[in-house]
Coordinates of C-alpha atoms in Angstrom, one line a residue:
X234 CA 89.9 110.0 109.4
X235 CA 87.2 112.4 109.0
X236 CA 84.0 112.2 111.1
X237 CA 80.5 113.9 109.8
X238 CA 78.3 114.6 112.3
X239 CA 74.8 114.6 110.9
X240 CA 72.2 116.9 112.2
X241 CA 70.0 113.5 113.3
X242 CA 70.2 111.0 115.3
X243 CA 71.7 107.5 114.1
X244 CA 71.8 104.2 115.3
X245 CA 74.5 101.8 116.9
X246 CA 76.6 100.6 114.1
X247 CA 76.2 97.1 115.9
X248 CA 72.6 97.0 114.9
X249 CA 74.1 96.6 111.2
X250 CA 75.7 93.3 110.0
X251 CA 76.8 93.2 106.7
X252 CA 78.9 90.6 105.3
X253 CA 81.8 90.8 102.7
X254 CA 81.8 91.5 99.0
X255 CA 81.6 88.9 97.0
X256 CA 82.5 89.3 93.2
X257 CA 81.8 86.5 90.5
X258 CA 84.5 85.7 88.8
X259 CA 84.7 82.9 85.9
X260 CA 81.6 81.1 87.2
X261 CA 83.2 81.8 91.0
X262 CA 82.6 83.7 93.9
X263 CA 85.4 85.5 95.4
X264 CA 85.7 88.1 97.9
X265 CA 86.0 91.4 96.7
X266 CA 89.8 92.3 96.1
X267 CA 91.6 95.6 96.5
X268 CA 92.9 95.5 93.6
X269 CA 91.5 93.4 90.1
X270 CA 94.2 92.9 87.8
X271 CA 92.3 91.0 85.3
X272 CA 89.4 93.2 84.9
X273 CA 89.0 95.1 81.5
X274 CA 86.2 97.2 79.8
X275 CA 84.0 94.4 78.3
X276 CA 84.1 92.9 82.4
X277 CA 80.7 93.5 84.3
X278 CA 81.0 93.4 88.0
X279 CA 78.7 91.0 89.3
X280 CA 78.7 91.3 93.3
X281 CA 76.7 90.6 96.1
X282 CA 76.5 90.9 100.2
X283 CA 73.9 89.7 102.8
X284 CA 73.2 92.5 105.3
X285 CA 71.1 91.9 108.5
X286 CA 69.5 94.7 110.6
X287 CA 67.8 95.3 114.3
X288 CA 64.9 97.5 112.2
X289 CA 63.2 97.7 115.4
X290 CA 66.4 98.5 117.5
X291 CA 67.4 101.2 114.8
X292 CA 63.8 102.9 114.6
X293 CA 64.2 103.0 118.8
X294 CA 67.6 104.4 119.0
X295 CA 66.6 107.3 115.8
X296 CA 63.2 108.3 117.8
X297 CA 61.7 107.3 115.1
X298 CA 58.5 105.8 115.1
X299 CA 57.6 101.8 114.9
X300 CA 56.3 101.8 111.3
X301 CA 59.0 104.4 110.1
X302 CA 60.2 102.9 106.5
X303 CA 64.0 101.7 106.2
X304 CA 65.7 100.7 103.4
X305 CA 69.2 99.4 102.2
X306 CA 70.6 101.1 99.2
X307 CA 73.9 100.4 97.6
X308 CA 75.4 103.2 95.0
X309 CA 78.4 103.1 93.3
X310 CA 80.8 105.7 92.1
X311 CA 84.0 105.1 89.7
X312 CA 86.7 108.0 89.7
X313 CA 87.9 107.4 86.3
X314 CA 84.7 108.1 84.5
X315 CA 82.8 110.1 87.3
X316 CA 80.1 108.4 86.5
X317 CA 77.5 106.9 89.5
X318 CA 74.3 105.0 89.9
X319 CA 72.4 103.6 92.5
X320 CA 72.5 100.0 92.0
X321 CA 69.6 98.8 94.4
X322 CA 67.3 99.2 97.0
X323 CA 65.6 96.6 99.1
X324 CA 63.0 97.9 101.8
X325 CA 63.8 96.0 105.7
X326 CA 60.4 94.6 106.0
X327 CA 60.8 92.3 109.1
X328 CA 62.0 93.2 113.0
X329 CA 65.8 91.7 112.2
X330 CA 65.2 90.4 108.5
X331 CA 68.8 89.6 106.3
X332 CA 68.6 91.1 103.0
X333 CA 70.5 89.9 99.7
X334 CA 71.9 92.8 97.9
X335 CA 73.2 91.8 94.5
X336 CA 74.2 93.8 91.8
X337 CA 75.6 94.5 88.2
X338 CA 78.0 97.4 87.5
X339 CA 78.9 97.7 83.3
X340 CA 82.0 97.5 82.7
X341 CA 82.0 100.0 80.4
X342 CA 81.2 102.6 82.6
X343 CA 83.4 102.3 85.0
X344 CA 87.5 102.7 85.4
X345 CA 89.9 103.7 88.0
X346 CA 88.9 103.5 91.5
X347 CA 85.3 101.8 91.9
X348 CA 83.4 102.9 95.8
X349 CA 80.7 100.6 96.5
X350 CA 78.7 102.5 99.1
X351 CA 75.8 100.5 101.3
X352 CA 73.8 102.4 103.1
X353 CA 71.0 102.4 105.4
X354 CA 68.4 104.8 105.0
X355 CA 64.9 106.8 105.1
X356 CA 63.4 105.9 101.6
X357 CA 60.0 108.1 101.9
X358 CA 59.6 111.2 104.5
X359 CA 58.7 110.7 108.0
X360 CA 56.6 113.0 110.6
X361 CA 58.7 114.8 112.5
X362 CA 57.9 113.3 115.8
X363 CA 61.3 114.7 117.6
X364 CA 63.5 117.2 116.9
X365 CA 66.6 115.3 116.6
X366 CA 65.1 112.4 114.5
X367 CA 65.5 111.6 110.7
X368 CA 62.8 112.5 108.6
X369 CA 63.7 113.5 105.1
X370 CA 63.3 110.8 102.6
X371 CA 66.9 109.9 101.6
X372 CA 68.5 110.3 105.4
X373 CA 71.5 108.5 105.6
X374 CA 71.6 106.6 109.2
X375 CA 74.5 104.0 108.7
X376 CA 77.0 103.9 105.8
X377 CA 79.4 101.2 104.8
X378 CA 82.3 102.0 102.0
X379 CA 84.1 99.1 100.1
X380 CA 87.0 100.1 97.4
X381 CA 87.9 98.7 94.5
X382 CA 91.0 99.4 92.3
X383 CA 90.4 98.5 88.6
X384 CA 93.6 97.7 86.2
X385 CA 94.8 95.3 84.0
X386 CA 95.3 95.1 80.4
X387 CA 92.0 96.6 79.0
X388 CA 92.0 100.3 78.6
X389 CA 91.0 102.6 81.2
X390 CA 89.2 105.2 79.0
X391 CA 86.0 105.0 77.1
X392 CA 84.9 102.8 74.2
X393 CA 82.6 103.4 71.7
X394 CA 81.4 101.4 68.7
X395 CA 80.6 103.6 65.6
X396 CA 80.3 103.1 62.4
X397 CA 82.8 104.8 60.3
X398 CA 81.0 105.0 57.1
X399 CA 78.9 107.3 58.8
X400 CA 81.8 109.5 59.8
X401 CA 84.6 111.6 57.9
X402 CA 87.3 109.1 59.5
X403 CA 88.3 106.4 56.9
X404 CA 85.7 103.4 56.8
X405 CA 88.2 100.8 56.2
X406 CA 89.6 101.9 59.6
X407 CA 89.6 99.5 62.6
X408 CA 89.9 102.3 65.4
X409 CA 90.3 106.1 66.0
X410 CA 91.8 107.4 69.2
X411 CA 90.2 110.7 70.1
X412 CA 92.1 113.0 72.6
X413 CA 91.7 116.9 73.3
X414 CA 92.1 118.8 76.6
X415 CA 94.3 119.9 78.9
X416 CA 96.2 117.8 81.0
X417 CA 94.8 118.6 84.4
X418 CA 91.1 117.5 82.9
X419 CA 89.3 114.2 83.7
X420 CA 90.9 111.4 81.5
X421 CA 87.6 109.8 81.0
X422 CA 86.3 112.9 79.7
X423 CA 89.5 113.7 77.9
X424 CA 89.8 110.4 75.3
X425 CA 87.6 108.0 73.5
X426 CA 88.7 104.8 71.5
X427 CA 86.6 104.5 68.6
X428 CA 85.9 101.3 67.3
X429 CA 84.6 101.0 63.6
X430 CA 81.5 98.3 63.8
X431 CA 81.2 97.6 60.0
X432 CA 85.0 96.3 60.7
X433 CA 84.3 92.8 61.4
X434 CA 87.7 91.7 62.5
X435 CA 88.3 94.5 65.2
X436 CA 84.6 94.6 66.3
X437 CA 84.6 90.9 66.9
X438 CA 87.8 90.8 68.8
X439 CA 86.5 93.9 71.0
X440 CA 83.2 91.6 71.8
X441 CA 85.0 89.3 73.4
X442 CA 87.9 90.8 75.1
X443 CA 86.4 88.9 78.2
X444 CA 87.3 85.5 76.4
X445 CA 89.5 86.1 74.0
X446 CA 90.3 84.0 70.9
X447 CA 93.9 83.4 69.4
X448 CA 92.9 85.7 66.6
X449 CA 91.0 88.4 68.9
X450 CA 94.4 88.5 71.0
X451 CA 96.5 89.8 67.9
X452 CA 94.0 92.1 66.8
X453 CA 93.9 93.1 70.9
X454 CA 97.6 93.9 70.9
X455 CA 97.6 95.5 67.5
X456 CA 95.2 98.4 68.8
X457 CA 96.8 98.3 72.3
X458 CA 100.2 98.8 70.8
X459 CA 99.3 101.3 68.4
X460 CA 97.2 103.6 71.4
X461 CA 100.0 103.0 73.2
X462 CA 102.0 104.8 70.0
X463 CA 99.6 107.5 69.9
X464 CA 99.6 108.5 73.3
X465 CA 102.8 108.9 74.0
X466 CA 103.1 111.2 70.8
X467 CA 101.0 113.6 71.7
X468 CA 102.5 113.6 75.1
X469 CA 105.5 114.5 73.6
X470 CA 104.1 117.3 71.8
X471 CA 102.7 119.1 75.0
X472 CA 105.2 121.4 76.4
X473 CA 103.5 121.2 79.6
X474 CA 104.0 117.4 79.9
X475 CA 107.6 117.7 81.9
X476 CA 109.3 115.7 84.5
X477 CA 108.7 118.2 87.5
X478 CA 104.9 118.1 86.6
X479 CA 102.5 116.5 89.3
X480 CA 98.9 115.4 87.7
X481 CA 96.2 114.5 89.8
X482 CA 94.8 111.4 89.8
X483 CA 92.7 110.3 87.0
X484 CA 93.9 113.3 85.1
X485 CA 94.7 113.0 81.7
X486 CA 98.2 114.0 82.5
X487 CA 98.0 111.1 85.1
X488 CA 96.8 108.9 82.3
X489 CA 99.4 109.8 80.3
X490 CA 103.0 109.8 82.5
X491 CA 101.6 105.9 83.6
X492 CA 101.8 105.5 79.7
X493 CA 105.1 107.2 79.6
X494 CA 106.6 105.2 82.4
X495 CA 105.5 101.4 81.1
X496 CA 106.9 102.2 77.7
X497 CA 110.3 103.9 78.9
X498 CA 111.1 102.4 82.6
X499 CA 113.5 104.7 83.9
X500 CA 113.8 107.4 81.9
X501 CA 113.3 110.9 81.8
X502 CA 110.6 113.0 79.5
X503 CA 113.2 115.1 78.7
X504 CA 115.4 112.7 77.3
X505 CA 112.7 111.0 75.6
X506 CA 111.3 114.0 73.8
X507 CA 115.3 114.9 72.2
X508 CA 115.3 111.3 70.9
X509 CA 111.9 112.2 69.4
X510 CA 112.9 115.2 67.7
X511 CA 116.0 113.2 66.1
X512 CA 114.4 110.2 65.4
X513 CA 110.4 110.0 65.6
X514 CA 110.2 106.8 64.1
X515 CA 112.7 104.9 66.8
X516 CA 110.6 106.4 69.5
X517 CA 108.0 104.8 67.7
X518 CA 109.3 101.5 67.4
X519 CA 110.2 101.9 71.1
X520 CA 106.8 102.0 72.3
X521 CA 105.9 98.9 69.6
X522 CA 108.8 97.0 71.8
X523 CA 107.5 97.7 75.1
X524 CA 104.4 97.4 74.5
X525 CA 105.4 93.7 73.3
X526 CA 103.5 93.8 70.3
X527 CA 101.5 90.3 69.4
X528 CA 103.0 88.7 72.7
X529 CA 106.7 90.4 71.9
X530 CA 110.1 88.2 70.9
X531 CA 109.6 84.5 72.1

């Protein structure tokens, strides 16, 4: 485990007690999992945490002095999209007061592997009283990481809502998968679903992915099915994308051998691309199988 040792003095970790995660889920709290296997794009993440701190034990053991400002902060960051944001920031007013942190992270902007970060620190600049003290405004003195793995069946790529009529792609379309770059690039930067808006059907059943309806769920599987399709065809046409290959995570290449490897368990790109080249459309109806198209064979 790697230590940093800051050029400032910090406190005890003691002098911070912060409780667990908890994440709303259905109306419920829960504590934060390590892994949510029901969480797709239209998902927010609601979650909260009560954190109590010695303020004047902290400013004591920093040489900082008695009316030095403290604050929590809590920032997120999500691998798959490398997107972050700092979600809030509540100012320790009181000697030992607890603070509620609660916050919402869009589902949309999020995928892969979600850090919540809390942290205790120097909101505004100090004087610099000692010369081991914190005193620039945004001095971490005590940090707390919590990890979050996000999966399930929603897609773990961006989603946009366009309208097509406004586009050169066909405006009777439902969707347009967008992909370009090379494998070792960001997936989230890589591909983009596109959903048409003036499609009534497809946007509706995109709206409530969270609930879906019976309806919503076949139109769901249609488009999942039919990504699924695509992706694994223009893996196939990437003479880089080979069995030896390792990708880094959240790479597109990563992206796309997890693809690979739900829709052919077992086997080899190799083989997969020779059945291609002989017969395209059985690969294709492969994928349509696995990917057990409006809820598969009963």
């Amino acid at each position: 485990m790697t230590r940093i040792a800051l050029p400032y003095l910090t406190p005890d970790p003691q002098l911070i007690e912060a409780s667990d995660w908890l994440l709303t889920l259905q109306g419920e709290e829960v504590p934060l999992p390590e892994h949510l296997d029901v969480w797709d794009y239209n998902l927010d993440l609601c979650v909260r945490r009560l954190v109590t701190v010695d303020a004047d034990a902290v400013r004591k053991q920093c040489a900082l002095p008695p009316d030095a400002p403290l604050a929590m902060s809590v920032v997120w960051h999500a691998r798959g999209s490398g997107l972050r944001a700092r979600a809030a920031l509540v100012e320790v007013g009181e000697a030992k007061p607890e603070l509620e942190l609660a916050l919402t992270i869009p589902g949309s902007r999020v995928s892969g592997t979600l850090a919540i970060d809390t942290l205790l620190i120097l909101p505004r600049a100090v004087a610099h009283l000692d010369p081991i003290a914190p005193r620039r405004a945004g001095s971490v003195l005590w940090r707390s990481r919590s990890t979050l793995r996000l999966q399930g069946d929603g897609s773990q790529f961006p989603i946009a809502l366009a309208d097509f009529t406004q586009s050169s792609l066909p405006s009777a379309a439902g969707w347009h998968l967008e992909i370009d770059g090379p494998l070792d690039a960001a997936a989230m930067g890589s591909i983009l679903l596109l959903v048409n808006s003036r499609h009534k059907v497809v946007a509706r059943a995109f709206a409530s992915a969270g609930k879906p309806r019976p309806t919503d769920k076949l139109v769901l599987s249609a488009v999942y099915s039919d990504v699924a399709r695509t992706l694994v065809e223009h893996a196939l046409t990437r003479d880089d994308f080979v069995d030896e290959t390792e990708f880094a995570d959240e790479s597109l290449g990563a992206l796309l051998r997890d693809v690979f490897a739900q829709m052919f368990s077992g086997r080899s790109i190799r083989d997969v691309r020779l059945r291609a080249k002989d017969s395209p459309t059985f690969v294709a109806t492969e994928v349509q199988a696995s990917a057990g198209i409006f809820g598969g064979v009963a």
